[in-house]
Coordinates of C-alpha atoms and ligand atoms in Angstrom, one line a residue:
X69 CA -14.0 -65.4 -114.5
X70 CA -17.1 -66.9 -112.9
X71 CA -18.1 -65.0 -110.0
X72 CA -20.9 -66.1 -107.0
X73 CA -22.3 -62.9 -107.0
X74 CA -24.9 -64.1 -104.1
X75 CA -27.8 -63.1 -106.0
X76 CA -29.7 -64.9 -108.5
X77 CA -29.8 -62.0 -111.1
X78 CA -32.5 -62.9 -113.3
X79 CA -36.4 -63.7 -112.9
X80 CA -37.5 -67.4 -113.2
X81 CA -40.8 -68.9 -112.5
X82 CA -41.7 -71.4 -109.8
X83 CA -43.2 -74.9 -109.9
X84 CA -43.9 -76.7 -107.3
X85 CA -45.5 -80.1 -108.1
X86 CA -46.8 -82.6 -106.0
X87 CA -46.3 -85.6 -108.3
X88 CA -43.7 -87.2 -110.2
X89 CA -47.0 -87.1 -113.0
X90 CA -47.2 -83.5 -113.2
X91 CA -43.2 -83.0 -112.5
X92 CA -43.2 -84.6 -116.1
X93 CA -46.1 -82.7 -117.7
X94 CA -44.2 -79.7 -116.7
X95 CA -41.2 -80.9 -118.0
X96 CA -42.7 -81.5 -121.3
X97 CA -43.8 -78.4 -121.8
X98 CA -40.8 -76.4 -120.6
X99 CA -38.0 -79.3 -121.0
X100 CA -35.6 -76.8 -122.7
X101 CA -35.7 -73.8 -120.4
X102 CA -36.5 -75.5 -117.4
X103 CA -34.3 -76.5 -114.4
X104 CA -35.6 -79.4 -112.0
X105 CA -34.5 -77.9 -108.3
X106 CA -34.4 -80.8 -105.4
X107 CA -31.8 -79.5 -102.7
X108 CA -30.6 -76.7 -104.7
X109 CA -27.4 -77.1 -103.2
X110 CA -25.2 -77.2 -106.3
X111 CA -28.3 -75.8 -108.8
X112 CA -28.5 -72.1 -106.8
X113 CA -25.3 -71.5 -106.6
X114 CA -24.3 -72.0 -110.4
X115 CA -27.5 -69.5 -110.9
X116 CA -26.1 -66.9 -109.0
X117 CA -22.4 -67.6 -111.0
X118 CA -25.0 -67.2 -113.9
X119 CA -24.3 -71.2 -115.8
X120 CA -27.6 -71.5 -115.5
X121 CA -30.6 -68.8 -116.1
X122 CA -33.5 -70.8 -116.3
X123 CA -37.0 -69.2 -117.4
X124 CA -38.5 -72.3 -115.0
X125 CA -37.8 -73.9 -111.9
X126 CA -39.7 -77.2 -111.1
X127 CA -39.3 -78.1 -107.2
X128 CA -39.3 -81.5 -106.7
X129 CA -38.4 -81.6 -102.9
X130 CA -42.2 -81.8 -101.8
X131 CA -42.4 -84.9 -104.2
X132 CA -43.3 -88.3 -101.4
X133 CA -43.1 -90.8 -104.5
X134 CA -39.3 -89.7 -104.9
X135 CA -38.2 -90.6 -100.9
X136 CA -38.4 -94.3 -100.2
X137 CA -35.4 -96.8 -100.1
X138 CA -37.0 -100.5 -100.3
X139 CA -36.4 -103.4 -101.7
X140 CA -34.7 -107.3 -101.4
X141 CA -33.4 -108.7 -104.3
X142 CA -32.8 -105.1 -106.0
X143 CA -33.0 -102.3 -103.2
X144 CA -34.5 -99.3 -104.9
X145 CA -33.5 -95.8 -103.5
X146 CA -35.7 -92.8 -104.4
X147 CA -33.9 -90.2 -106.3
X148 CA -35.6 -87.4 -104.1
X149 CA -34.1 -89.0 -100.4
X150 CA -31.8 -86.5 -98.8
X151 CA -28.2 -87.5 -98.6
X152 CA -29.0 -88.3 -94.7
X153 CA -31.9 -90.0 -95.0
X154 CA -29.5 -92.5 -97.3
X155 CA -26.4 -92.4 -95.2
X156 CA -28.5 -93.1 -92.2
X157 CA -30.2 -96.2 -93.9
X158 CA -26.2 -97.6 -94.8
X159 CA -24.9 -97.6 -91.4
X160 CA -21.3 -99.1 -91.0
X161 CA -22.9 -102.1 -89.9
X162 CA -24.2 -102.8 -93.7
X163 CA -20.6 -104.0 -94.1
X164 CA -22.1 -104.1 -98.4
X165 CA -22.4 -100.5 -98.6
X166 CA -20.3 -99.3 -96.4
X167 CA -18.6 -97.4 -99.2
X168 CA -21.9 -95.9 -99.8
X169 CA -22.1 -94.6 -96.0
X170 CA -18.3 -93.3 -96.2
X171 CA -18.6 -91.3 -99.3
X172 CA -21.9 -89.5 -97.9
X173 CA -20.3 -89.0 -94.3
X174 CA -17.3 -87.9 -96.1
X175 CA -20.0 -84.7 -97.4
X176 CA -20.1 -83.6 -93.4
X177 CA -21.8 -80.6 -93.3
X178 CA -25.0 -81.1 -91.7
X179 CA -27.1 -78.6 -93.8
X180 CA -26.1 -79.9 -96.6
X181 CA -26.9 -83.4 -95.7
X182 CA -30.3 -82.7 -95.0
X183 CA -30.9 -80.4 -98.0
X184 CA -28.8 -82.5 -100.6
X185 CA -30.6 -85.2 -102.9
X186 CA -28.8 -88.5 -103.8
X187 CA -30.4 -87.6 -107.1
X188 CA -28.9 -84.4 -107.1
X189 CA -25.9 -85.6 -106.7
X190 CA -25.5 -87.6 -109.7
X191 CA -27.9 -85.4 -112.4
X192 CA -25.1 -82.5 -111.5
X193 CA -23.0 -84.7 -113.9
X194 CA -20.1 -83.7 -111.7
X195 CA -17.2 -86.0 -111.8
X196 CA -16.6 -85.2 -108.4
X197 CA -19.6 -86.3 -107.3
X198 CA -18.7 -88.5 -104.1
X199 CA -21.9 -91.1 -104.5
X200 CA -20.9 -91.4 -108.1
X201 CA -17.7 -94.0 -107.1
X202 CA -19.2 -96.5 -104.5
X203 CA -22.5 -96.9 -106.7
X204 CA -20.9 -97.9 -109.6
X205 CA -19.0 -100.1 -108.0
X206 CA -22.4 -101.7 -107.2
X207 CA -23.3 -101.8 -110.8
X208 CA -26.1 -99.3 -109.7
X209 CA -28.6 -98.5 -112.4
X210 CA -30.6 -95.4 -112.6
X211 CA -34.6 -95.0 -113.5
X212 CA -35.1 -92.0 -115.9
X213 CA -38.8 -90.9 -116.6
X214 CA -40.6 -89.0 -118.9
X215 CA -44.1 -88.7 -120.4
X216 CA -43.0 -91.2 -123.5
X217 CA -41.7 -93.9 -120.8
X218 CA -39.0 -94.9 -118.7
X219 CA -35.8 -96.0 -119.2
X220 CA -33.4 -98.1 -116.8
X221 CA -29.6 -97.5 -117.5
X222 CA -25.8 -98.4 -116.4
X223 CA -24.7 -95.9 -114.0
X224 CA -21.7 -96.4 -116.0
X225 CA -23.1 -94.9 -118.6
X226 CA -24.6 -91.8 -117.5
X227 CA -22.2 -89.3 -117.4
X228 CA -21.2 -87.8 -120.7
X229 CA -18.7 -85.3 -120.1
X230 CA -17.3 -83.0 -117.4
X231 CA -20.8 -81.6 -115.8
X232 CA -22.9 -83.2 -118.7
X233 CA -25.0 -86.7 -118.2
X234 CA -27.2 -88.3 -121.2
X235 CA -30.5 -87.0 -119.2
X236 CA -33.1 -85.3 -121.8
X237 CA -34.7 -82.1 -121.0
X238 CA -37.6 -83.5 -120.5
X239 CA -36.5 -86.2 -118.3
X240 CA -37.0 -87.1 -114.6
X241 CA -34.4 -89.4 -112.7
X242 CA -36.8 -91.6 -109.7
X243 CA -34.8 -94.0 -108.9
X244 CA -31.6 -95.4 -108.2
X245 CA -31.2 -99.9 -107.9
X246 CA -29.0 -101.8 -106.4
X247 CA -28.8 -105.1 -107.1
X248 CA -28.4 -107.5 -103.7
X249 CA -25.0 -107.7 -103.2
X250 CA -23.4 -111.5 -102.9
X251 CA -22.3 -113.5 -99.8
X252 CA -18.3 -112.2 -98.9
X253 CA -18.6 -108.5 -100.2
X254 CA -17.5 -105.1 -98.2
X255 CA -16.5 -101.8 -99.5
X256 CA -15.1 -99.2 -99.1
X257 CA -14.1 -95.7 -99.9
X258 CA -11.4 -93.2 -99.5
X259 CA -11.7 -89.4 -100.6
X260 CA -8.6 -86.7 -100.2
X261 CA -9.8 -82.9 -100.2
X262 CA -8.1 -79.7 -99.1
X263 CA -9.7 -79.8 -95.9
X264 CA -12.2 -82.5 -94.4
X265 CA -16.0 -81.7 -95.7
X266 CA -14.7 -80.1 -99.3
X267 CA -15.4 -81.1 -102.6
X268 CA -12.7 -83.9 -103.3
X269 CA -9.4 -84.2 -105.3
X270 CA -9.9 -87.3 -106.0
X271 CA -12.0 -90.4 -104.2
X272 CA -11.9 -94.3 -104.8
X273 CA -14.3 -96.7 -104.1
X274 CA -13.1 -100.5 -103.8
X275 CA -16.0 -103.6 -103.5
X276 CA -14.6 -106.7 -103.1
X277 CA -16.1 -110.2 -102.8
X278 CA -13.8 -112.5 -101.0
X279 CA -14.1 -116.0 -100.0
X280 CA -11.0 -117.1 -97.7
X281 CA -7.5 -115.8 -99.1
X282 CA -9.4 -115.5 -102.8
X283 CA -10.8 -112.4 -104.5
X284 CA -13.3 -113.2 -106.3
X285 CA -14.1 -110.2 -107.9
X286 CA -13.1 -106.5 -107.3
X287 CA -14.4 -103.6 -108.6
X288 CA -12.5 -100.5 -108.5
X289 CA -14.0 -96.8 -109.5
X290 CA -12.7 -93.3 -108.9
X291 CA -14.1 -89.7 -109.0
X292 CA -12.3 -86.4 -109.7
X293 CA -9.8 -88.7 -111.6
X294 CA -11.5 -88.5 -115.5
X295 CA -14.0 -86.5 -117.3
X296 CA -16.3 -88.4 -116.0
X297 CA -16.8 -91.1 -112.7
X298 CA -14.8 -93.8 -113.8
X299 CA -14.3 -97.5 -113.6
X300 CA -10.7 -98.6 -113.5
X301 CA -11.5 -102.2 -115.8
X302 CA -8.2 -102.9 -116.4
X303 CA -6.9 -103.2 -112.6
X304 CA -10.2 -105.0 -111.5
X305 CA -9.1 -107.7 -113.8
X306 CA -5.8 -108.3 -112.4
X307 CA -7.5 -109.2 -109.0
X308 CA -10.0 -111.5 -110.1
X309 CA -10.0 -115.2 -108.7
X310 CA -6.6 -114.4 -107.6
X311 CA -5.1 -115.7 -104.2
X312 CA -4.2 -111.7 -102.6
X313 CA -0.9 -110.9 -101.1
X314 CA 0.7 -107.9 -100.9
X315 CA 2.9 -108.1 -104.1
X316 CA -0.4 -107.9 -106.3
X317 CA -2.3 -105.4 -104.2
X318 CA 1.3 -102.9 -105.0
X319 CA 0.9 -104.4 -108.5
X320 CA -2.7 -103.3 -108.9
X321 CA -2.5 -100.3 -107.3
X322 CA 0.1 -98.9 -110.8
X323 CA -2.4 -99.8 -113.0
X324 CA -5.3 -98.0 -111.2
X325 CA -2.7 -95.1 -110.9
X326 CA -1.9 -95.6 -115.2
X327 CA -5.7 -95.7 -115.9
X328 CA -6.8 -93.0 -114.6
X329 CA -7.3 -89.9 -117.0
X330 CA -6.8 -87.1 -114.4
X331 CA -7.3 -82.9 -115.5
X332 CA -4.4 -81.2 -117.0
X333 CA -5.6 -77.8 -115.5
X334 CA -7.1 -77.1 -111.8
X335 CA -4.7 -77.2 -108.3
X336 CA -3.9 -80.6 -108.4
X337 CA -1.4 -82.0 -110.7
X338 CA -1.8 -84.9 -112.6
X339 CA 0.9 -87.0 -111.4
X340 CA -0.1 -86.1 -108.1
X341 CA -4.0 -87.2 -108.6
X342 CA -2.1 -90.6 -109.5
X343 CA 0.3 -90.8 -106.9
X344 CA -3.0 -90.4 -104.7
X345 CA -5.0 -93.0 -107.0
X346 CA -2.4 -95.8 -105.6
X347 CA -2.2 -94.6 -102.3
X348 CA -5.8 -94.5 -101.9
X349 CA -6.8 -97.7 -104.2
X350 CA -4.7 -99.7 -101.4
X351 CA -6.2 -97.9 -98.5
X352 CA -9.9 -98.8 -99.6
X353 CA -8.9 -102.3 -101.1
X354 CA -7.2 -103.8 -97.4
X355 CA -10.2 -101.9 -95.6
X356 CA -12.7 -103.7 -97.6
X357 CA -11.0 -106.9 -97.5
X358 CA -10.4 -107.4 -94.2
X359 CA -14.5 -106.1 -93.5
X360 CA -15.2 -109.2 -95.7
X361 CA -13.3 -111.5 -93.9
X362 CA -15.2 -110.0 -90.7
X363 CA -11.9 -107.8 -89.6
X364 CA -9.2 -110.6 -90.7
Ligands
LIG81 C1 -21.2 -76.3 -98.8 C2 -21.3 -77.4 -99.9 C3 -20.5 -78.5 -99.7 C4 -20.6 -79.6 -100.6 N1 -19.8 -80.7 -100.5 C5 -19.9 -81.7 -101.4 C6 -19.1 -82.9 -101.2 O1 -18.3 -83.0 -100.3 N2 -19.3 -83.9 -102.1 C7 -20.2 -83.8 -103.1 O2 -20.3 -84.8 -103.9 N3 -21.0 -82.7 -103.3 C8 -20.9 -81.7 -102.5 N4 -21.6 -80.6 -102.6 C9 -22.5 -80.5 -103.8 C10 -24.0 -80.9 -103.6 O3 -24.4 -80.7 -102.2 C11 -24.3 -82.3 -104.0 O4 -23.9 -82.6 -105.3 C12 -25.8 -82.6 -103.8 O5 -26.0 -84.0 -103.8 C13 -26.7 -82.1 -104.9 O6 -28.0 -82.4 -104.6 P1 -29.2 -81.4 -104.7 O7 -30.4 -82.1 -104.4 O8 -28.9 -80.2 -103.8 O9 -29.2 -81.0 -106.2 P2 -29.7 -79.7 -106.9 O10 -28.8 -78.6 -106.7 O11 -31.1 -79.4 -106.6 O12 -29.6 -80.2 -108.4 C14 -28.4 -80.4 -109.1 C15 -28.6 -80.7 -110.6 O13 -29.3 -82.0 -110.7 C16 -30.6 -81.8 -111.4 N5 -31.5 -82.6 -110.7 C17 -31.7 -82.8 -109.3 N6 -32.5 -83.8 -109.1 C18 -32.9 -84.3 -110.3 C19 -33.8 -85.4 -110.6 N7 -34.4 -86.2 -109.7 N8 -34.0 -85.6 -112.0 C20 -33.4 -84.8 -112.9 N9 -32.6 -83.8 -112.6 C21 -32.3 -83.6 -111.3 C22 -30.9 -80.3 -111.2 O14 -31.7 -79.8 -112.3 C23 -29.5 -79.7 -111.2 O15 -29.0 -79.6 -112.6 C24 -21.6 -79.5 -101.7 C25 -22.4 -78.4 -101.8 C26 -22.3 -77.3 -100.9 C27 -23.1 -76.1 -101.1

């Protein structure tokens, strides 16, 4: 059984560069046994359960070029800002991203807020990981760097597995874009824990475009519900240019609830995760609607 013993148990050596250009010289010499640290809010404490034991830790919280959110047509969100510094840049008002806002205030904890990178949140590859659901609703895609290039990807396609993401050892993630979002959109997004502040059960994020009594498009994506942050396709497509009532919201809500691909082991039973994948599909989809049609 894993245990947090509270102490990291074995020796490591410290970086800490000052640029995102010698982040990735280090990285290409150590790739393999080295462990990029920004908050170190999930990375110390799997050390001191011993899934990692890095011979190298590379400290990119002092890194400038990694904090700035800017941007018009694409808005361009350093991978280095602290999950505050990003909640506090989505207030509610930014009826777009409020789904953005709600999974980060959803985290609570101030310390962890202020330590915590949005970065961090989604290199964890934890399908759990409450910024994972609103941004792909977005179609967010990520910036990964190293000293062959860059590369620009799908969110979507990021996560490979339970705790896994296609990063390379030798890669950097700077940057996560947004493209603007159109005319009519809100989001929302809805998270059940054991207790308010916990790591989630199961979250869904809804972002819908309306115009009048039309959806125009909705996308729908869940965490904790799959190996891996999900999109639900299937139930996004029943809503599409579709005049809403209640009947097809209920509708929607099964097939969210049948396309999910909840774990067979951990507390929460399956059938219970989709229960809750219904439930909380709805919840988010009237929120956001009615914040598009400015509270209607
Ligand atoms: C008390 C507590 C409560 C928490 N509650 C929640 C919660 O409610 N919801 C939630 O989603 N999470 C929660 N977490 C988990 C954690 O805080 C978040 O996942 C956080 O965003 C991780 O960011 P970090 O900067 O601390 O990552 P770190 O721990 O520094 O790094 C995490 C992983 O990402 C890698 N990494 C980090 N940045 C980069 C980068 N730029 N490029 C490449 N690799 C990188 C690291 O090598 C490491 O493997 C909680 C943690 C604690 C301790």
């Amino acid at each position: 059984m894993e245990m947090n013993t509270r102490i990291i148990s074995h020796e490591f050596e410290y970086f800490a560069p000052n640029s995102i250009q010698e982040t990735l010289i280090l990285l290409d010499q150590h790739g393999s046994e080295a462990k990029i640290i920004a908050g170190g809010t999930d990375l110390v404490s799997q050390m001191k359960m011993g899934k990692h034991t890095p011979a190298y830790i590379i400290d990119i919280k002092r890194i400038k070029e990694l904090q700035y959110i800017a941007g018009d047509m694409v808005l361009k969100i350093g991978a280095g800002n602290n999950l505050r510094g990003v909640m506090n840049f989505f207030l509610p008002a930014s009826v777009p991203y409020a789904g953005l806002y709600e999974s980060i205030r959803s985290i609570g904890k101030t310390q962890v807020l202020n330590m915590a990178t949005i970065g961090g949140n989604l290199c964890n590859g934890s399908p759990k990981a409450d910024t994972a659901p609103p941004l792909l609703t977005y179609d967010a895609r990520i910036k990964l760097v190293s000293l062959k290039g860059e590369r620009i990807l799908a969110l979507k396609d990021f996560h490979s597995g339970p705790n896994r993401t296609i990063m390379e050892a030798n890669e950097l993630m700077t940057e996560i874009q947004l493209d603007k979002l159109p005319k009519g959109t809100s989001s929302a997004f809805e998270k059940k824990a054991r207790v308010g502040a916990d790591i989630s059960k199961i979250t869904c994020a809804v972002t819908v475009v309306r115009d009048g009594d039309v959806c125009r498009s909705c996308r729908i994506a869940l965490g904790a519900a799959a190996p891996v942050p999900m999109r639900a396709f299937q139930a996004e497509s029943m809503l599409t240019g579709k005049i809403m009532n209640d009947a097809l919201t209920e509708e929607t809500s099964q097939q969210v609830a049948q396309e999910i691909n909840p774990p067979t082991v951990g507390r929460t039973h399956p059938e219970y995760r989709r229960h809750l994948a219904a439930v909380m599909f709805k919840d988010g989809f009237r929120r956001a609607w009615q914040q598009a049609g400015g509270g209607k």
